[in-house]
Each structure stands twice: as C-alpha cells, then as structure tokens.
C-alpha cells in the first residue's frame, strides 16, 4: 500500500483477468486511450499536443495529491476549489512586494485554510464533508470580496514563466508536478506522517490506543491539502495570466475526488495510491481530449466521466465483496 | 399504575404459553450462536434471560423478534406456530422490544415517539396533534414522567428517554415485552418505577423477558431464570430455587461444589502487600455511572487479575488507567511518578501498554500488513526526523514474529487474513516491541484457539517473571485462579473484594461476585 509503485502482493488471490483489471484498471485505461488517440486522432502525436495534455492535467494532479491524503484518513476535502480561488485572489494584492512574496502569501493562505479545516475536523469533531463544504461556500465568497469581484490581469514575467516556461522542452509546471508527486510519494512511503495517516484511516480507535497522534495527523493532512490546492491555484493563475476568483478552481473538488477514486484509493480510507491518482487525473484529461477532438461536446465529456466513476467504484465494490 | 392501558387480555386458551422457542439453532458461518435452545414464557411471567458475552442472548432475542430466522427449531406464539420474517411482524403480533440502545427518533417529540406509526387521526385523516399530546401526557404520567410531551426527546434525560421507550413498548397492546438491559441508564429511583411498571404488566397477563447482568435486579423482579452459556441453555427454573452463587456458577460454567477443592495457582506468588513500592498505583478512579472509587496496585513481577461479570466495568477500568476513558477524579502513578493528565500517548511513553478487549474494533488495522500492525505504536521510535527506518522496522518485526510464533505467509500478509490467535499475537507484539513495564491485558485469550490460548498464558507468565507488572482481565475464572497473584473483583464499577496469593480460587471469586450486593441497599424492593 501507499507506494509509488504497485504494492507487493504476497497473497495474490485475485490473479485472473478481473483481478488484474481491478488492480491496474486505471493504467490499462490510460494506455488504451493513449493508443487510440495515437491511431485515430489527427495531430495527437505531436510534441505540442502531448505537452498540452500534461499541462492541462497539472492543476488537477496537484490538487488530487492532497485529496488522496485526506481520503486516506477517511476524510474528504471539498474546499480545494475555494482555496485555489483564495490563492488567486491573494496574488495581485501582494504582487507589489514582488512575485515571490505574493506566491508565498498565496501558499500561506492555503495552509491557513487547511489548518482551519483540520481544526473543525480534528478538534471540533465536525464531519469532514460538512466542515469543508462550509469552507467551499465561504472561501470563494471571501475570495470574491478580496478581489472586489473582478478579474485582475497580471503582467509579471516571472509569473508567466511559471505558466509557460520550459526546461529542455518540458514545461516548468510539469516539472513542478513531477517533484510534488515524488515528494508526496515519499511522505506516504517513508515518513511517520504517511504511515500514521493510513493507520488513522484504517482504524481510528486502534490508532488512538496505539498512541498515534490522531489530531496532529489530521491537522497535517488538511494543511497539506490546502497547500497543494494553493500551489495549483498559483500555477493556474500563472498560466491564464489573470487572477479570476470567480472561475478559477470551480468544480476542482469534484475533479480531484474523481481522480483519486478512479485511481484506486478507496473512500473508506486506510490506503492511498499516489501513482494511481496521477493516472486517474490523466485518464480524465485523455477522455476530454478524445471527445473534443472527435467533435463531441463538454456535456458528453461529463457523461463519459460519470460512467468511468461508476465503473471504477463498481470494480472496487466487487473487490471488497470478493475478499 | 398504568391500568388503563393494560386491561387483562383474557382471550385464547389460558394454558397456552405466551411465547415459546423450541429447540432453536442458529449458525453464522462456522460459528454456532444458538445450539438447540428452548425458552418459554407464560402470560404474567417475568423471566430473566442471563448469560455472559457470547452466550447467545442477543441472538435469541433477535430470533424472538423477527430479526433472525432460526436455522432449526420453531417459534410458537400464543400456542400457535409462527414465522416472523421482520421485526415489524413481531411488533404487529404483539411482541414488543426495548433495546439496550434506545431506538427512538431523538429529534422528534416525546409524544411523537410514543405514537410513532399509530398516531391518533382527525376525521380528515391528519394527525390529531392535540389529542396525541394530551394522551401522551397522561400515559407518561403513569410512568412517573412529568414532562411536556412536545419536548424533543434528545432534550430529555436518558432515564426519561428510556421510560418513553418502555411506555411505547407497553402501550402497543403487547403480550410479550422483551427488555434488554433496561436499567443501564436509569437512576435507582427510576429503576423502582420501572419495576412497578413490570409488576403491573405481570398482573395484567403480559409476559416479560428481562435481560440483565445485575443479579440483584434479577432476584428482585423475576419469577424464573434461564441461563445461556456458549449458545446452549445451561439452566432453566424458578428464581426461588436458585441462589446467587448457583446463578453465578451457571453463568461462568462452574458449579459451586466442584470448586471447593480448587487447585493451587501455577505461579509462585508475589507477596502483594509487601514493602515493595507499586510499579502501577491507581487511586480512586471515578466516573459518573461508570467507575466508583476504583483503586489497585501492581508490583513488578506481579499478575493482578480483574474479575467480574459482564457490565462490572473491568474494561472501563483499564481504559481509564490508560487514559482512553476520561475520569472525573483519580490518579495513576507509574513508579511513583504521576501521569497527569493521562492520555494514551503519555501512558505508552511511561511504559503502560493496553491490549484492548475488542480485537477487531479497537485493535487491528485489518487491511494493513502484519508488519505495519506490529510497528504501529513503535513508529516514532523507529523514525529519525520523521522518516521511518525500514531496516530497523523489518528487524523488529522479524524478532517479534519469531518470538511470538506468528504464523503467516509473510510479514506483508494482511492482518485480516490471519486467525484470531495470530491476530492477538500481532497485537501483543505491537505492545511488546515498546518494551513496556506494565501490561493491561483485556481478555487476551478470548476467541482464540486452545493452542494459542496456552501460548498466550505462558507468555504472560514469562513476562511477569521478567519483572513486568500485568493487569489481567478474564471472564474465565480458571485463567485468573491459575495465573494471577492477586485478584480484584469488580461489580458495577466498584471494587467488591480482593483476594491475595494463597486465597485465590474460582470459588472464592464467585462468592465475592455473588454476595457483594447483598450488603448494598436493595434495589426495587
């Protein structure tokens, strides 16, 4: 569990085709869609298109990394889209002090809102879905107040470098995402926090009796989710060249949950799949590309996404029943 | 009292039993919950249904109330064979149940709860709220409950809620009322009132099944007693023909006669009240309705047994010591140093370790590997700057898997896939790799196979001989008589008596359990 690679399965009872599908379904689906597009979609196999696939998936991947950690503790974080909006709203306010202080403030706001979520969940004892729902509603409202309800165009060379810069042809934002994936993977696989958070999600009572600092763990996890959402907000703002709190991050909580669930992390907690989550986000991106390039509408994308979610959950249910 | 709703229901043949369970068996997977159990209840009879954990009480109640269908045997109601498919069937037939956890709608008013599903109607078919409220006020006053029936239930005390549940069960035209530990949240005064209600029910020909583990209540109110143990009926007869010691003997599976000559403990006793200072010193733990001035001491190398029936608060006592159950007053000292406030993390750091009673709910993390389960508590000690050392972890896991002889395909196997005995060993390994000084073991041998039981018992001896202090909770008297140097008997959250080395036997423990509450004020008489 909780490894960057697939877990070492010592008791592999589910070895057949169905078993493989459950374990690696999301990888197979991404591979299949990729091949399909290579063959049937015009101009897909060009560096520009491939680069675009990655760049467009970046914000969702970053947000979904934090979401995966929260879901691992048997929680959920609906506030991530609002945190993106808050981060975007903060940037123009502090851009006068320089781009790095502005980004730093945006990230601090993300951590702060995450800590607020942690406070409500771990100390007050609210259900995560209720606590973060309140922040989803209130956070975007606050972002709009801060931005005076307006879109602010940003002309900062450093910021647009983050959105459009490349190193050896690889976009900076994609490199940043790779680093984040490795870091979160390391947290899950090697650190005390990673081990303890899946323990809390796997059996909270047992964790308490084993001396696991449950509250501190929950605080850390929600704060990390807030930080990652804020990073995604900064990246997306840099890419669009404008802070637009009314639209940035809209429905991202849903995209992120979808990526996590499709990637094989159960909503019941106790297990986190980082690479699966990345693949889940890539799958959503490829579905969107496939449909758009074959002249289908955004509404069709939504319906296909719905079917994928249902399929992924059905596979997990089947696994739980079989074991 | 409550006469208006409880006129005698004389229809049908007088000789018929109100409810009869004939030779019923029920299995869950490979586990036999009920084995050929018979149970009968006459109209106007109050029958106690008694048994310790796992005796089959709840299963039998669920068979009688349509929750479970028996695998074999039959159910007869008012002389006729019946099939109850749902709890609703049982209710419609006139079998009413008051569950331990009150199953009412807390956000609705007391009156609503009382008449839920059978509200009085106006001519237009709407709920006649005014009549419902005035009826409710009258009914509740008969039960000694004087509250505004429009108050939502959750704003009323637990005792009042319990009485509303009783009132609801009794006023639904029931011929059989099953009460599952109805007094667990009642004050003594409310218990008296409940008993008056039960007597009124009896006088009007209603049969009452009374489930309780409080011996004084059973002898105060019940006409007859049925005892289950391990899914079998082990006793059935009038209450007058059984004394307390005999009842305790049936519950624990020991007849008083065979106990007189108990074998001496296999342990070389450690003198309990020696000059040696206590390793663990617990003083005056108190929590309202749960623990009352519980004190105990454990010395290095000593096994202190905690004995008592179900509901005697043994688990609560060790949880309170460990800081997992908050107390209002009381202190815990380890080696003379007070833990204040006690939290599980602080207790662990001071060298206390708790093996919880409920292995599945509070012990294992089922979907994680043996490895992760063993090191869960030790993770901080295996980490530097927040990074866990895999090498040190694997080494620790290997040592303890070998030492406790945990049988598994590999350390990566999921704990869920292990047998009960091996799961228990994993949990013991989790505690032992912390190198604790005092172990709190809550039913360490429950639900594991015979071989594993012996291994765990030998391990406890070995640990005590190595100088650890052990608090051992067990429902098996034999385990305490054989394995403890000192026994503290609990009853209703109080220390009912203590036995020191040389005086510990199954008979002595049972005698304390049976006769403790003789000295207390009698309830409900």
mmCIF file of C-alpha atoms in Angstrom, chain A residues 70 96 131 157 175 189 199 220 237 289 323:
data_model
loop_
_atom_site.group_PDB
_atom_site.id
_atom_site.type_symbol
_atom_site.label_atom_id
_atom_site.label_comp_id
_atom_site.label_asym_id
_atom_site.label_seq_id
_atom_site.Cartn_x
_atom_site.Cartn_y
_atom_site.Cartn_z
ATOM 1 C CA UNK A 70 -7.257 13.386 3.057
ATOM 2 C CA UNK A 96 3.638 44.945 -5.381
ATOM 3 C CA UNK A 131 -16.697 21.283 7.573
ATOM 4 C CA UNK A 157 7.419 37.947 -16.363
ATOM 5 C CA UNK A 175 8.459 19.570 -13.730
ATOM 6 C CA UNK A 189 6.076 5.529 1.693
ATOM 7 C CA UNK A 199 -3.483 3.938 10.201
ATOM 8 C CA UNK A 220 -1.112 17.973 8.940
ATOM 9 C CA UNK A 237 -3.217 31.829 -12.341
ATOM 10 C CA UNK A 289 -9.174 15.351 -25.399
ATOM 11 C CA UNK A 323 -12.246 -10.577 -0.212
#
